[in-house]
Coordinates of C-alpha atoms (C1' of nucleotides) in Angstrom, one line a residue:
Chain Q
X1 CA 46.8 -10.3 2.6
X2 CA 45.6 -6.8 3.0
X3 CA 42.0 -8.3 3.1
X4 CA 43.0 -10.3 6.1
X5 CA 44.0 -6.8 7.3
X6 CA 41.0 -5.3 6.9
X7 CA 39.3 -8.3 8.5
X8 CA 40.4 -7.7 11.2
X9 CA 39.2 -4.0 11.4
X10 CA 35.8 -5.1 11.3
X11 CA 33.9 -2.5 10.2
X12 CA 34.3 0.0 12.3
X13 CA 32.3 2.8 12.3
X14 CA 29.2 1.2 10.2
X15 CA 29.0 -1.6 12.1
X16 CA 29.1 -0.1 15.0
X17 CA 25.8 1.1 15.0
X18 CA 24.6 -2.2 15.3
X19 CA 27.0 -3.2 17.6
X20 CA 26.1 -0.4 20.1
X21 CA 22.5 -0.1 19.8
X22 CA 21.6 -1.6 22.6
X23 CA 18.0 -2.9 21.6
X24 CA 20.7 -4.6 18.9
X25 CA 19.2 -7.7 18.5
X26 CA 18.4 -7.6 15.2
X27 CA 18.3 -10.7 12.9
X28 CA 21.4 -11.3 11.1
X29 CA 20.1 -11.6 8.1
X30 CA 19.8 -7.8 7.7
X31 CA 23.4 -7.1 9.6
X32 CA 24.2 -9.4 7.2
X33 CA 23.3 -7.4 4.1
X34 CA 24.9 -4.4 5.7
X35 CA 28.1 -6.4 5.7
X36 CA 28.3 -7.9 2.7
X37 CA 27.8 -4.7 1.5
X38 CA 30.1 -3.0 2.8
X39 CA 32.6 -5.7 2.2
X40 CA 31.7 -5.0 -1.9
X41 CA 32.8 -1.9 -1.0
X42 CA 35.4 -2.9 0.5
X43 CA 37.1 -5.3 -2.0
X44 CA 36.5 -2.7 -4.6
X45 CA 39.2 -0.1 -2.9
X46 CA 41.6 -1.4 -1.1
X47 CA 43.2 1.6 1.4
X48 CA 46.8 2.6 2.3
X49 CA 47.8 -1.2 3.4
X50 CA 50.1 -2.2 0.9
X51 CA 52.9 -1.5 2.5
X52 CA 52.5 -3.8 5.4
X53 CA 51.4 -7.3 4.0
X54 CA 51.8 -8.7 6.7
X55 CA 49.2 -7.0 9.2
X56 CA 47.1 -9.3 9.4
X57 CA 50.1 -11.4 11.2
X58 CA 51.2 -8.9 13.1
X59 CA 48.1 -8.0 14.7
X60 CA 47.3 -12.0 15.6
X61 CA 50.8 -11.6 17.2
X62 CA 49.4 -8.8 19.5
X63 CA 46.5 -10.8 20.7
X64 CA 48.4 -13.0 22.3
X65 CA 48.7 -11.3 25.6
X66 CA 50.8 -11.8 28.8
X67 CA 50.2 -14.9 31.1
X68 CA 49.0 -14.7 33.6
X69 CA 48.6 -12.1 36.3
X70 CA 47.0 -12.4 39.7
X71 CA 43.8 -13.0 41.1
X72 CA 41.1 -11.8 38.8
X73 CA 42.9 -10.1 37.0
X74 CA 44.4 -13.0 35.8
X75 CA 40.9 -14.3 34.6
X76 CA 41.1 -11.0 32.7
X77 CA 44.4 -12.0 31.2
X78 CA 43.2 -15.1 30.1
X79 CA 40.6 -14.1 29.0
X80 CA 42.3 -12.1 26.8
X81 CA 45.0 -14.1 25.4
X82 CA 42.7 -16.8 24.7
X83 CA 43.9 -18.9 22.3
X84 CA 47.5 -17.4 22.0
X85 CA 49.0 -16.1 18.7
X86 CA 49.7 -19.6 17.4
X87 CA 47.6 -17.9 14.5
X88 CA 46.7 -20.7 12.3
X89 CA 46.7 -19.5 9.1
X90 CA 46.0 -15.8 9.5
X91 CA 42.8 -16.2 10.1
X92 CA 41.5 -13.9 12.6
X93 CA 38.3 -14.6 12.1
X94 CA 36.5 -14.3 15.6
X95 CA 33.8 -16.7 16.3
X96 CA 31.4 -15.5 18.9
X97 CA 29.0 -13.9 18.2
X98 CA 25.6 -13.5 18.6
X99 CA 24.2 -10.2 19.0
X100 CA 24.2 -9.5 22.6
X101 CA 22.1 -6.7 22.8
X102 CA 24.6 -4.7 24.1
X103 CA 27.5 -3.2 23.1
X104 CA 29.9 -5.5 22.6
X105 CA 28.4 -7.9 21.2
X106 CA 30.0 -8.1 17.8
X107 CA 32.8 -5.9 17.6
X108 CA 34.5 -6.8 15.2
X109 CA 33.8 -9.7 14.0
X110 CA 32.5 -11.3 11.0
X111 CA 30.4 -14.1 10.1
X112 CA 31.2 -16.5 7.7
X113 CA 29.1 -16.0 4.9
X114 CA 27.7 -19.8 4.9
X115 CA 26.9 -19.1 8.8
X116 CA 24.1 -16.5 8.3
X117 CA 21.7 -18.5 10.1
X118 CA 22.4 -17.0 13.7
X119 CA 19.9 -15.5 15.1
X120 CA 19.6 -15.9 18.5
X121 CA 17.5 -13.3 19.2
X122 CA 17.0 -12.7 22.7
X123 CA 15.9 -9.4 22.5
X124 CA 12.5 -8.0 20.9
X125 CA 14.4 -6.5 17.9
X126 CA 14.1 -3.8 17.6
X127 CA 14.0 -1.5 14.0
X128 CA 17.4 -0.5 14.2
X129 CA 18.7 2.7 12.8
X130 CA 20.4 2.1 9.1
X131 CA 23.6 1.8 9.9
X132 CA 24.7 5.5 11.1
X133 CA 22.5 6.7 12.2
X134 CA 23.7 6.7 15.0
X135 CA 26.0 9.2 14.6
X136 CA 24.5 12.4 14.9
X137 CA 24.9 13.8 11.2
X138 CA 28.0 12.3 9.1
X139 CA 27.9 9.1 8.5
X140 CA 26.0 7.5 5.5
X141 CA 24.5 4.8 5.1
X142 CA 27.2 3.2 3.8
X143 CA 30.4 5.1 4.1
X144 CA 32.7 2.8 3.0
X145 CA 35.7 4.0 5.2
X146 CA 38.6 2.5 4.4
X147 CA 38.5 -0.6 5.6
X148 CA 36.0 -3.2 7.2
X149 CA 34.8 -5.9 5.4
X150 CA 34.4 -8.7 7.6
X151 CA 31.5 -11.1 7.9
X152 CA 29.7 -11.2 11.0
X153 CA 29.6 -13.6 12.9
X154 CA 27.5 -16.8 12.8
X155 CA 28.8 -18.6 15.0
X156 CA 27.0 -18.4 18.5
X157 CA 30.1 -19.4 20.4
X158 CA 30.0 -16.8 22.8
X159 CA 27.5 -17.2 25.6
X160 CA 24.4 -15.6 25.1
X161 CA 24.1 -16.2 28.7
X162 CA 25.8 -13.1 29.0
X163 CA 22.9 -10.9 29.2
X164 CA 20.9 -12.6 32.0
X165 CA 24.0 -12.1 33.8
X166 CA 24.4 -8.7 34.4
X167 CA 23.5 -8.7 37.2
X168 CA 26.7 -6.9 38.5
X169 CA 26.5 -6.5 42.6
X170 CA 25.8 -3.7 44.0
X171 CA 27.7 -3.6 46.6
X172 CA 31.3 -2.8 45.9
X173 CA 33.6 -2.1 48.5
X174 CA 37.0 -2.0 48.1
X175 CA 37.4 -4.7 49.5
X176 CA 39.6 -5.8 47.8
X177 CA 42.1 -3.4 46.8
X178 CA 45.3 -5.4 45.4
X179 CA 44.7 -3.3 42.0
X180 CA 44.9 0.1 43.2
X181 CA 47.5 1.2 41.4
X182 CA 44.8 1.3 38.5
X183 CA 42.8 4.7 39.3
X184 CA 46.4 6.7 39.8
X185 CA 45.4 9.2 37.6
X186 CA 41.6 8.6 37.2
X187 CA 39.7 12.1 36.9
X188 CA 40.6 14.2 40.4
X189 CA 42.8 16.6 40.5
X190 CA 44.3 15.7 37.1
X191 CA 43.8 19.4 35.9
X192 CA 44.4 21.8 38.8
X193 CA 44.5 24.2 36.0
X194 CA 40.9 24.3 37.1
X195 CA 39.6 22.5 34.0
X196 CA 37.1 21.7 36.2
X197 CA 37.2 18.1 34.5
X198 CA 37.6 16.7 38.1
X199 CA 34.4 15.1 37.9
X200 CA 33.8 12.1 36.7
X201 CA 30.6 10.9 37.9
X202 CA 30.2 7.3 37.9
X203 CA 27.9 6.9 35.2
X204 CA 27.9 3.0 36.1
X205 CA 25.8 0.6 35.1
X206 CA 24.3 -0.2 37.9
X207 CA 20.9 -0.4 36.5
X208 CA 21.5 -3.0 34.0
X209 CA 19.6 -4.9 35.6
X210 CA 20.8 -7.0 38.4
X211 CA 19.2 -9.9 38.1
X212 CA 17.3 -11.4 39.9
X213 CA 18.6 -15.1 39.3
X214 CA 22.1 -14.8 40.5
X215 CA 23.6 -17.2 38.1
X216 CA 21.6 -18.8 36.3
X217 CA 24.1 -19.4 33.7
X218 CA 24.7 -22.7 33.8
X219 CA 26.7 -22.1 30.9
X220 CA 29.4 -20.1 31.3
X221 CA 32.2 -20.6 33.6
X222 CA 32.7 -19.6 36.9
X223 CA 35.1 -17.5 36.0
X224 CA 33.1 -15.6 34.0
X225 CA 30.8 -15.0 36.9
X226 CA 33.3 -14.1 38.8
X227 CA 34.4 -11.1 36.4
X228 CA 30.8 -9.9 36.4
X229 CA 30.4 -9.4 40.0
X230 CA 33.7 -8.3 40.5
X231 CA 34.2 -5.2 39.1
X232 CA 31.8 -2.8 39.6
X233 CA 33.4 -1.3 42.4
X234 CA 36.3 0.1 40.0
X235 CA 34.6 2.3 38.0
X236 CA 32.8 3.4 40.9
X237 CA 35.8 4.4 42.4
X238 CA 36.6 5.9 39.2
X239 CA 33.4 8.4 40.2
X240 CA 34.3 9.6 43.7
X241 CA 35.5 7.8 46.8
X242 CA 38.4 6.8 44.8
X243 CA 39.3 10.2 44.2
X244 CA 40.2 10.5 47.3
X245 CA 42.7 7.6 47.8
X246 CA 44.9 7.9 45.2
X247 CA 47.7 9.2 47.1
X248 CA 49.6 9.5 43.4
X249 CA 47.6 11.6 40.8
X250 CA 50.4 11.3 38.3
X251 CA 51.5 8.0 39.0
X252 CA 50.5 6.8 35.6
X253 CA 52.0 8.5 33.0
X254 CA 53.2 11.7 34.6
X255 CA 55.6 12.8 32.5
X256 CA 57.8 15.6 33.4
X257 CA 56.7 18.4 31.2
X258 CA 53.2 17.1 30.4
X259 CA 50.6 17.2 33.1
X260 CA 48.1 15.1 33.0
X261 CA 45.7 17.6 32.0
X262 CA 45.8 17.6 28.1
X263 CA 46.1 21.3 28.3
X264 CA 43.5 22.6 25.4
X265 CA 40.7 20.3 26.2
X266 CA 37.9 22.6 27.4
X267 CA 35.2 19.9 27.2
X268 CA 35.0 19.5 30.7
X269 CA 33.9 22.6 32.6
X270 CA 30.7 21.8 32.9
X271 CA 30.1 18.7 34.5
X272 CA 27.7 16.9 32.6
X273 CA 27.1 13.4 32.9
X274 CA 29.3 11.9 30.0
X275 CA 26.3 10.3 28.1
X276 CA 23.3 9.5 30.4
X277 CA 22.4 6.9 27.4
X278 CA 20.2 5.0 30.5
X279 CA 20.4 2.6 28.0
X280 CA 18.7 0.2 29.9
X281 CA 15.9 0.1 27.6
X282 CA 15.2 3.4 25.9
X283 CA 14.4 4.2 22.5
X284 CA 15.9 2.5 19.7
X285 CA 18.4 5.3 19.0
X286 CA 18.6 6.7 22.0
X287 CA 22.2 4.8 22.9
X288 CA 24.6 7.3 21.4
X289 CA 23.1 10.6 20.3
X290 CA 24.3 11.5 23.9
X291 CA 27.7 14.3 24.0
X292 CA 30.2 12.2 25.6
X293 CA 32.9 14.1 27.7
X294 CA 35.8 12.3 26.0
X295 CA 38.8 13.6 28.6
X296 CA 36.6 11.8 30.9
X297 CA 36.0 8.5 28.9
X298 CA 39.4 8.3 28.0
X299 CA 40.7 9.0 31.9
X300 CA 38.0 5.7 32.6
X301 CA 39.3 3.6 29.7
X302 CA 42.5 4.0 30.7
X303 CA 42.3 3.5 34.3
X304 CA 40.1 0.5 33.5
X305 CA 42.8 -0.6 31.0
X306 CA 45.4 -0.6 33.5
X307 CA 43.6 -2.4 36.6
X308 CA 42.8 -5.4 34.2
X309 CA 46.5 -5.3 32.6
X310 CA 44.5 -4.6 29.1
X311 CA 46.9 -3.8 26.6
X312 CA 45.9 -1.0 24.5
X313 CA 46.8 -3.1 21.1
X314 CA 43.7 -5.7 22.5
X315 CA 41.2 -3.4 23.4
X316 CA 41.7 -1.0 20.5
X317 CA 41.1 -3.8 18.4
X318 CA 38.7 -5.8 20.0
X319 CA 36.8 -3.2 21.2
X320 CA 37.1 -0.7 19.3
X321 CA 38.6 -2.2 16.2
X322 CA 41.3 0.6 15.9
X323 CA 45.0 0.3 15.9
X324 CA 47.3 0.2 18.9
X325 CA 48.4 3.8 18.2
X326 CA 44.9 5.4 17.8
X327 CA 44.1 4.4 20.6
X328 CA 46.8 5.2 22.6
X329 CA 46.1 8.8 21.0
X330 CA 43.3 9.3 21.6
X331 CA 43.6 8.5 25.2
X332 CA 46.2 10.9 25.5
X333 CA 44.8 13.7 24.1
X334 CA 41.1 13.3 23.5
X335 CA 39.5 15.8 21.4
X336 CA 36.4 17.8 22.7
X337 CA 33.2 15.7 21.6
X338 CA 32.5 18.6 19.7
X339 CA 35.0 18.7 17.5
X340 CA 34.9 15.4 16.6
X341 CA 33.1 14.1 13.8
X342 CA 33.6 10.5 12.8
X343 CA 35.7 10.1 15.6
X344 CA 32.7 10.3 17.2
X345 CA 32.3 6.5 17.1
X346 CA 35.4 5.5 18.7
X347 CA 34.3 7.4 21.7
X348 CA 31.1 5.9 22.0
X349 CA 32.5 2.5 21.6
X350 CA 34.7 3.3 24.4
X351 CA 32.0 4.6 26.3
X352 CA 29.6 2.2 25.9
X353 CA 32.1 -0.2 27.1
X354 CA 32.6 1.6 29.7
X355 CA 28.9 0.8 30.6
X356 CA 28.7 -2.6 29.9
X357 CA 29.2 -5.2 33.1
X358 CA 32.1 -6.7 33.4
X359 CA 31.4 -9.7 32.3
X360 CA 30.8 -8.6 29.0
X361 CA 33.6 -6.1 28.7
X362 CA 35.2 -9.4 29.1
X363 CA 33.9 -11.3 26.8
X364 CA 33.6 -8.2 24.2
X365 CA 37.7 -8.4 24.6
X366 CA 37.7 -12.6 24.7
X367 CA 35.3 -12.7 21.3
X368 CA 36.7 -10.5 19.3
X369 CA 39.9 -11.6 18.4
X370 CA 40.7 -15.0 18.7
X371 CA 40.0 -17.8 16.8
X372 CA 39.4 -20.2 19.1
X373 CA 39.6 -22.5 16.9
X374 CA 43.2 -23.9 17.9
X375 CA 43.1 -22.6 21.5
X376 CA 44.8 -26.1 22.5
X377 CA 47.9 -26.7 21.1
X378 CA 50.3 -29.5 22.4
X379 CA 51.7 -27.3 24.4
X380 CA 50.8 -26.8 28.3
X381 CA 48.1 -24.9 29.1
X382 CA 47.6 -23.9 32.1
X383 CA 46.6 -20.5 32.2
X384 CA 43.4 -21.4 31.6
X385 CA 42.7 -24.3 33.9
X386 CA 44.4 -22.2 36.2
X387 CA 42.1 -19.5 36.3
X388 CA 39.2 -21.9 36.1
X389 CA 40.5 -23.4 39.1
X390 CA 40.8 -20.5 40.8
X391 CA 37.2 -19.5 40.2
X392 CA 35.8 -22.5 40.7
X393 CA 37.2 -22.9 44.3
X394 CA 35.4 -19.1 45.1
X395 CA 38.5 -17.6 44.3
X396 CA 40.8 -16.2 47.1
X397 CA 41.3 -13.0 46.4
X398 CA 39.7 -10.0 48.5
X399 CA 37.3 -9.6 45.8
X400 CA 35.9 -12.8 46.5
X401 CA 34.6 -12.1 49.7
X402 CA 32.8 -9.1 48.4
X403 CA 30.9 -10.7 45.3
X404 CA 30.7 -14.7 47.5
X405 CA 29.6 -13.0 50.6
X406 CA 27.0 -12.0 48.6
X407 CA 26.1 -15.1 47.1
Chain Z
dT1 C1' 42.0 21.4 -5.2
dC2 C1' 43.1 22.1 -0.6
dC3 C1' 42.1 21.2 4.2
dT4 C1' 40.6 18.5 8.0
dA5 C1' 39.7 14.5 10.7
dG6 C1' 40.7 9.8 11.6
dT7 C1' 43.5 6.0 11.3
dC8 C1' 47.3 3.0 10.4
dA9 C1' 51.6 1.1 10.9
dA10 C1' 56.3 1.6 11.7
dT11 C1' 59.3 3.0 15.0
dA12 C1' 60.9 5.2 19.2
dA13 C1' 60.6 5.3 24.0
dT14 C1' 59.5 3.4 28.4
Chain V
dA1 C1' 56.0 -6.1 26.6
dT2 C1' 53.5 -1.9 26.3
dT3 C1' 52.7 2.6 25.1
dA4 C1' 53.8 7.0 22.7
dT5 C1' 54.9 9.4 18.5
dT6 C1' 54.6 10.4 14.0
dG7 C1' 54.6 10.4 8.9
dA8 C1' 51.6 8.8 5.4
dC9 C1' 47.2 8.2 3.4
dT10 C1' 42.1 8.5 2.6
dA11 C1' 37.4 10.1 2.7
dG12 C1' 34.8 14.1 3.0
dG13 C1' 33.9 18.9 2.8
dA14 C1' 34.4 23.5 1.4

DNA sequence: TCCTAGTCAATAAT
DNA sequence: ATTATTGACTAGGA
């Protein structure tokens, strides 16, 4: 069952090229080759899993997330757990699918190799680097890491909707501030060692491109429209205002003999602009060849984690298709984006989450991992219609009145 | 062949 | 239930 393992993974760092080129919208058929491909390779060696057979198990285990929490967040939750571990029969295989331009489009997933015929190509399509390119020098064409084999997706469960979407608002006050125990430690005065780190300029993605329809979308569900508008604010806040009101810089994981400052990091004195990737529409490559300030990506990720109630285990491997503990490493102590080398790409992911709209964060965490296959059980599900509900009657919550006043 | 970087997965700690 | 640690293991490079 190691191969269901390595499913899983998706192929991390080749694929992500594709995934996070943002012109990404190439046919399958060539992501498709790439796969297969690297799935040959894959097959042929298989890594260190042995000694866990059951993986692939476990990890369907972790997808199942809490119930639900409050207010949007909830949405988030749901969201997340999805389809709950019921875990048919180890299949993770995600669904969803299409290439989204963006980011998150496929993370992880696979696509059944009857399935190839998905190409919904919304975008122009653009050449896309091979494979690597993106990363500035390692990387080959095919560097077979140790695991990822997974067939992309076919399946165009997702929403391609998505992208019109983005249109996230503007206007975020914090209105709504139920969830500020989220941005405790965010970038301030985390390092009065005078690191110098405390900026963290709000690289947001605020030019996406707000559309112009509000919701056209007649597709997806309220709730997802909901997430989209809602979040902006927060990793606003994560830039400057916020700074100010977090009355607790250590609230999050202050640990007694371990500021939150991880010491050695030197990457920030200079305040750059993590990765001014504009994205938007650049050049092909452009996306990733940026230098990311990783203490400050991982200070986002984190604080972002924690407002939705993301477990690390889902969006290390939804996202970024990466174990629980890698992630939680690297979040901890992030290496200077200069020493990293093929690390490189967990960053970017992470950043270029970071970027994305909410609404595609979300469903970048909701595609990834579940099968949706069996989402209804016998048992009760509520969660769901709950949310739904919630969202469909404007939702209560604070945040409501920003993102309906607006609409 | 040895060293490094990156990850995983099991396990400990919260 | 989540997150933090850590030993093991691999691909790549020198």
């Amino acid at each position: 069952m190691k191969t269901a393992y390595n499913a899983y993974r998706c192929l991390a760092k080749d694929l992500d090229a594709y995934a996070m080129n943002p012109e990404m919208t190439m046919d399958i058929g060539s992501l498709h080759a790439g796969v297969s491909h690297e799935q040959d390779l894959m097959s042929s060696h298989s890594p260190h899993h042995s000694r866990n057979p059951g993986a692939a198990l476990r990890i369907h285990q972790d997808l199942s997330v809490a119930p639900s929490r409050s207010a949007m967040v909830s949405s988030m939750a749901s969201i997340l757990d999805g389809g709950g571990g019921g875990g048919g029969g180890g299949e993770y295989r995600p669904e969803l699918s299409l290439p989204l331009h963006h980011a998150m489009s496929m993370p992880c997933d696979t696509s059944p190799p009857g399935m190839s015929g998905t190409y919904t190509t919304l975008t122009p399509l653009q050449p896309l680097p091979p494979i690597s390119t993106v990363s500035d020098k390692f990387h080959h064409p095919h560097h077979h890491h140790h695991h990822h084999h997974q067939r992309l997706s076919g399946n165009v469960s997702g929403s391609f909707t998505l992208m019109r979407d983005e249109r996230t608002l503007p206007a975020m006050n914090n209105l709504y501030s139920p969830y500020h125990k989220d941005m405790s430690g965010m970038g301030q005065s985390l390092s009065p060692l005078g690191n110098g780190l405390g900026s963290i300029h709000s690289a947001q993605p605020t030019l996406h491109n707000y559309g112009h329809d509000k919701m056209l979308s007649s597709n997806f569900d309220a709730h997802t429209a909901m997430l989209s508008r809602g979040d902006q604010h927060l990793s606003r806040g994560l830039g400057g205002p916020a700074a100010g009101m977090m009355p607790h810089l250590n609230g999050m994981h202050a640990h007694p003999g371990h500021p939150p400052s991880h010491g050695p990091v030197l990457a920030s004195n200079r305040d750059r602009p993590l990765s001014s990737s504009s994205s938007s529409c650049g050049a092909p490559g452009s996306g990733q060849l940026e230098e990311i300030n990783t203490k400050e990506v991982a200070q986002r990720i984190t604080a972002e984690l924690k407002r939705y109630s993301i477990p690390q285990a889902i969006f290390a491997q939804r996202v970024l298709c990466r174990s629980q503990g890698t992630l939680s490493d690297l979040l901890r102590n992030p290496k200077p984006w200069s020493k990293l080398k093929s690390g490189r790409e967990t960053f970017r992911r992470m950043w270029k989450w970071l970027q994305e709209p909410e609404f595609q964060r979300m469903s970048a965490l909701r595609l990834a991992g579940k099968t949706s296959v069996q989402k209804k059980r016998a048992g009760p599900e509520q969660r769901q219609e709950q949310y739904t509900k919630e969202v469909a009657s404007g939702f209560h919550g604070p945040a409501a009145a920003n993102s309906s006043g607006h609409l």
